[in-house]
């Protein structure tokens, strides 16, 4: 278990701003942002895997765990091989993984979770609005319809939220997600920098 990837998990319901925060924090030296949704969206839509992804995501459902873990692990191995992600230099910032208890258990063989950043947003209507705007901008088929968005919330509550208990409150930092991206980032940095420094030191001196 010694060489598991050291990781911080970005957690929060769809539309809570995980991707926005992940991209900003991923630009800070010493962090590598990896979003499972981005991995899936980069698949060729005509491939078997690409089709499977659309089949589930277009309904707001999760892709089955075994496929998800396999695709994720292959992707991470490729990033290491190409020296894009270096596990001894960078904290892995996982966005959208794990999303079920089973995924949390299986992925435990690959990652050492040092912290969970929970972006807390209670106002579902506000989240729906954010997601519809994003769907228009990015052409995301899964967030264009309100009933699909609502289903994603219920999948989050039923399957993903229990993952927080799996890690326990001592690992979880709760952060108010209803603020400007810069203010939320400020809180995220306050929570994660001490953990990153403790495990990796100063990335620029490495
Ligand atoms: P958001 O950023 O809006 O929360 P994502 O881009 O992370 O959404 O995910 C989009 C879709 O990709 C999900 O609805 C699901 O179908 C699929 N997906 C992403 N991560 C996972 C995962 N860990 N397990 C299963 N399916 C996933």
Short mmCIF file of C-alpha atoms and ligand atoms in Angstrom, two decimals:
data_model
loop_
_atom_site.label_atom_id
_atom_site.label_comp_id
_atom_site.label_asym_id
_atom_site.label_seq_id
_atom_site.Cartn_x
_atom_site.Cartn_y
_atom_site.Cartn_z
CA UNK A 1 0.00 0.00 0.00
CA UNK A 2 3.07 2.27 0.34
CA UNK A 3 2.94 3.72 -3.15
CA UNK A 4 -0.70 4.65 -3.37
CA UNK A 5 -1.32 8.08 -4.91
CA UNK A 6 -1.78 10.79 -2.31
CA UNK A 7 -5.12 12.43 -3.03
CA UNK A 8 -7.56 15.15 -2.07
CA UNK A 9 -11.16 14.53 -3.13
CA UNK A 10 -13.35 17.33 -4.41
CA UNK A 11 -16.88 16.61 -3.37
CA UNK A 12 -20.19 18.32 -3.94
CA UNK A 13 -23.46 17.98 -5.75
CA UNK A 14 -23.65 18.56 -9.49
CA UNK A 15 -23.31 22.28 -10.16
CA UNK A 16 -21.56 23.02 -6.86
CA UNK A 17 -18.46 24.21 -8.71
CA UNK A 18 -16.13 21.21 -8.33
CA UNK A 19 -14.84 21.58 -11.88
CA UNK A 20 -14.25 25.33 -11.58
CA UNK A 21 -12.40 24.94 -8.29
CA UNK A 22 -10.52 21.88 -9.51
CA UNK A 23 -9.22 23.69 -12.59
CA UNK A 24 -8.07 26.69 -10.55
CA UNK A 25 -6.42 24.61 -7.85
CA UNK A 26 -4.92 22.32 -10.49
CA UNK A 27 -3.03 25.35 -11.83
CA UNK A 28 -1.19 25.68 -8.51
CA UNK A 29 2.20 23.90 -8.58
CA UNK A 30 2.05 20.72 -6.51
CA UNK A 31 -1.50 19.76 -7.53
CA UNK A 32 -2.82 17.69 -10.41
CA UNK A 33 -6.54 18.01 -11.17
CA UNK A 34 -8.26 14.96 -12.62
CA UNK A 35 -12.00 14.98 -13.38
CA UNK A 36 -13.66 11.67 -14.18
CA UNK A 37 -16.37 13.44 -16.21
CA UNK A 38 -13.64 14.97 -18.42
CA UNK A 39 -12.06 11.54 -18.97
CA UNK A 40 -15.42 10.17 -20.10
CA UNK A 41 -16.20 13.18 -22.30
CA UNK A 42 -12.83 12.77 -24.05
CA UNK A 43 -13.77 9.27 -25.25
CA UNK A 44 -14.61 8.79 -28.90
CA UNK A 45 -18.43 8.96 -29.02
CA UNK A 46 -18.47 6.19 -31.64
CA UNK A 47 -16.44 3.74 -29.53
CA UNK A 48 -18.15 1.13 -27.31
CA UNK A 49 -17.04 2.97 -24.18
CA UNK A 50 -18.08 6.34 -25.57
CA UNK A 51 -21.53 4.98 -26.37
CA UNK A 52 -21.84 3.40 -22.93
CA UNK A 53 -20.98 6.76 -21.35
CA UNK A 54 -23.67 8.62 -23.31
CA UNK A 55 -26.20 5.89 -22.56
CA UNK A 56 -25.84 6.52 -18.80
CA UNK A 57 -24.92 10.20 -18.60
CA UNK A 58 -27.77 11.30 -20.87
CA UNK A 59 -30.16 9.99 -18.19
CA UNK A 60 -28.19 11.47 -15.33
CA UNK A 61 -27.09 8.01 -14.18
CA UNK A 62 -23.64 6.82 -13.10
CA UNK A 63 -21.58 4.69 -15.46
CA UNK A 64 -21.23 1.19 -13.87
CA UNK A 65 -18.47 1.00 -11.23
CA UNK A 66 -16.29 -1.68 -12.85
CA UNK A 67 -16.06 0.22 -16.15
CA UNK A 68 -15.50 3.54 -14.38
CA UNK A 69 -12.63 2.24 -12.24
CA UNK A 70 -11.00 0.53 -15.23
CA UNK A 71 -11.18 3.62 -17.46
CA UNK A 72 -9.94 5.82 -14.61
CA UNK A 73 -6.97 3.57 -13.74
CA UNK A 74 -5.91 3.26 -17.38
CA UNK A 75 -6.07 7.01 -17.75
CA UNK A 76 -3.95 7.61 -14.61
CA UNK A 77 -1.36 5.05 -15.74
CA UNK A 78 -1.12 6.91 -19.08
CA UNK A 79 -0.64 10.25 -17.30
CA UNK A 80 2.20 8.80 -15.23
CA UNK A 81 3.85 7.15 -18.25
CA UNK A 82 3.81 10.42 -20.19
CA UNK A 83 5.15 12.23 -17.12
CA UNK A 84 2.08 14.47 -17.08
CA UNK A 85 1.26 13.51 -13.51
CA UNK A 86 4.08 12.66 -11.14
CA UNK A 87 2.78 11.02 -7.94
CA UNK A 88 5.88 11.89 -5.92
CA UNK A 89 5.63 15.59 -6.84
CA UNK A 90 1.92 16.29 -7.13
CA UNK A 91 -1.10 15.88 -4.91
CA UNK A 92 -3.84 14.24 -6.96
CA UNK A 93 -6.97 16.36 -6.90
CA UNK A 94 -9.80 13.99 -7.71
CA UNK A 95 -13.03 15.47 -9.04
CA UNK A 96 -16.01 13.15 -9.50
CA UNK A 97 -14.37 10.06 -8.06
CA UNK A 98 -15.37 8.04 -6.09
CA UNK A 99 -19.10 8.55 -6.62
CA UNK A 100 -20.39 5.42 -4.91
CA UNK A 101 -19.48 3.40 -1.82
CA UNK A 102 -18.30 0.53 -3.98
CA UNK A 103 -16.01 2.85 -5.96
CA UNK A 104 -14.63 4.24 -2.68
CA UNK A 105 -13.80 0.74 -1.49
CA UNK A 106 -12.20 -0.41 -4.75
CA UNK A 107 -10.21 2.77 -5.33
CA UNK A 108 -8.73 2.49 -1.84
CA UNK A 109 -6.09 0.15 -3.29
CA UNK A 110 -4.83 2.96 -5.57
CA UNK A 111 -5.28 6.17 -3.59
CA UNK A 112 -4.49 7.37 -0.11
CA UNK A 113 -7.17 9.94 0.68
CA UNK A 114 -5.64 12.67 2.84
CA UNK A 115 -8.58 15.07 2.72
CA UNK A 116 -12.07 15.52 1.34
CA UNK A 117 -13.16 19.02 0.32
CA UNK A 118 -16.95 19.18 0.44
CA UNK A 119 -18.42 22.11 -1.49
CA UNK A 120 -21.72 22.61 0.27
CA UNK A 121 -24.66 24.04 -1.66
CA UNK A 122 -28.22 23.68 -0.42
CA UNK A 123 -30.09 25.73 -2.98
CA UNK A 124 -31.06 23.21 -5.66
CA UNK A 125 -32.81 25.78 -7.84
CA UNK A 126 -29.65 27.83 -8.00
CA UNK A 127 -27.66 24.72 -8.95
CA UNK A 128 -30.13 23.88 -11.72
CA UNK A 129 -29.72 27.38 -13.14
CA UNK A 130 -25.92 27.14 -13.04
CA UNK A 131 -26.01 23.80 -14.80
CA UNK A 132 -28.35 24.91 -17.55
CA UNK A 133 -26.11 27.88 -18.26
CA UNK A 134 -23.08 25.59 -18.40
CA UNK A 135 -24.90 23.13 -20.67
CA UNK A 136 -25.60 25.93 -23.13
CA UNK A 137 -22.01 27.15 -23.05
CA UNK A 138 -20.32 23.75 -23.26
CA UNK A 139 -22.91 21.82 -25.23
CA UNK A 140 -23.35 19.23 -22.49
CA UNK A 141 -26.17 16.88 -23.43
CA UNK A 142 -26.55 15.61 -19.84
CA UNK A 143 -27.40 19.00 -18.32
CA UNK A 144 -29.67 20.46 -20.97
CA UNK A 145 -32.91 19.04 -19.52
CA UNK A 146 -34.27 19.86 -16.09
CA UNK A 147 -35.55 16.32 -15.41
CA UNK A 148 -32.08 14.89 -16.12
CA UNK A 149 -30.52 17.45 -13.78
CA UNK A 150 -33.04 16.57 -11.05
CA UNK A 151 -32.17 12.90 -11.51
CA UNK A 152 -28.48 13.70 -11.12
CA UNK A 153 -29.31 15.31 -7.76
CA UNK A 154 -31.16 12.25 -6.57
CA UNK A 155 -28.33 9.96 -7.73
CA UNK A 156 -25.97 12.23 -5.79
CA UNK A 157 -28.08 11.99 -2.63
CA UNK A 158 -28.57 8.24 -2.82
CA UNK A 159 -25.25 6.97 -4.14
CA UNK A 160 -22.59 9.65 -3.70
CA UNK A 161 -23.42 11.36 -0.42
CA UNK A 162 -22.85 8.14 1.62
CA UNK A 163 -19.22 8.24 0.46
CA UNK A 164 -18.66 11.19 2.84
CA UNK A 165 -19.43 8.95 5.82
CA UNK A 166 -17.06 6.33 4.44
CA UNK A 167 -14.16 8.77 4.89
CA UNK A 168 -15.43 10.19 8.19
CA UNK A 169 -15.78 13.73 9.46
CA UNK A 170 -12.11 14.06 10.51
CA UNK A 171 -11.09 13.99 6.82
CA UNK A 172 -13.88 16.22 5.52
CA UNK A 173 -13.58 20.04 5.19
CA UNK A 174 -16.95 21.69 4.63
CA UNK A 175 -16.82 24.76 2.41
CA UNK A 176 -19.66 27.12 1.48
CA UNK A 177 -19.98 26.84 -2.31
CA UNK A 178 -22.38 29.75 -2.72
CA UNK A 179 -19.90 32.56 -3.14
CA UNK A 180 -17.73 33.96 -5.93
CA UNK A 181 -15.22 31.48 -7.41
CA UNK A 182 -12.33 33.50 -5.96
CA UNK A 183 -13.78 33.47 -2.43
CA UNK A 184 -14.54 29.77 -2.59
CA UNK A 185 -10.99 29.16 -3.85
CA UNK A 186 -9.64 31.14 -0.92
CA UNK A 187 -11.40 28.78 1.48
CA UNK A 188 -10.35 25.70 -0.47
CA UNK A 189 -6.70 26.81 -0.36
CA UNK A 190 -6.91 27.45 3.39
CA UNK A 191 -8.13 23.88 3.81
CA UNK A 192 -5.81 22.01 1.44
CA UNK A 193 -2.45 23.83 1.49
CA UNK A 194 -1.43 22.64 4.97
CA UNK A 195 -2.15 19.04 3.95
CA UNK A 196 -0.28 19.37 0.67
CA UNK A 197 2.72 21.04 2.36
CA UNK A 198 2.81 18.39 5.05
CA UNK A 199 3.05 15.57 2.50
CA UNK A 200 4.99 17.16 -0.36
CA UNK A 201 6.89 20.15 1.07
CA UNK A 202 7.47 23.12 -1.21
CA UNK A 203 6.76 21.97 -4.79
CA UNK A 204 8.96 24.67 -6.32
CA UNK A 205 12.04 23.53 -4.43
CA UNK A 206 11.60 19.85 -5.28
P1 LIG B 1 -20.48 17.35 -12.74
O1 LIG B 1 -19.14 17.99 -12.86
O2 LIG B 1 -21.58 18.14 -13.34
O3 LIG B 1 -20.79 16.91 -11.35
P2 LIG B 1 -19.27 15.16 -14.18
O4 LIG B 1 -18.69 15.84 -15.34
O5 LIG B 1 -18.35 14.82 -13.05
O6 LIG B 1 -20.47 16.01 -13.62
O7 LIG B 1 -19.98 13.78 -14.65
C1 LIG B 1 -20.78 13.67 -15.79
C2 LIG B 1 -21.30 12.25 -15.94
O8 LIG B 1 -20.17 11.35 -16.07
C3 LIG B 1 -22.05 11.69 -14.72
O9 LIG B 1 -23.40 12.03 -14.71
C4 LIG B 1 -21.86 10.19 -14.92
O10 LIG B 1 -22.71 9.67 -15.92
C5 LIG B 1 -20.44 10.12 -15.43
N1 LIG B 1 -19.49 9.95 -14.31
C6 LIG B 1 -18.56 10.86 -13.89
N2 LIG B 1 -17.86 10.38 -12.84
C7 LIG B 1 -18.36 9.14 -12.57
C8 LIG B 1 -18.09 8.14 -11.59
N3 LIG B 1 -17.13 8.29 -10.66
N4 LIG B 1 -18.82 7.00 -11.64
C9 LIG B 1 -19.75 6.80 -12.57
N5 LIG B 1 -20.09 7.70 -13.51
C10 LIG B 1 -19.40 8.87 -13.51
#
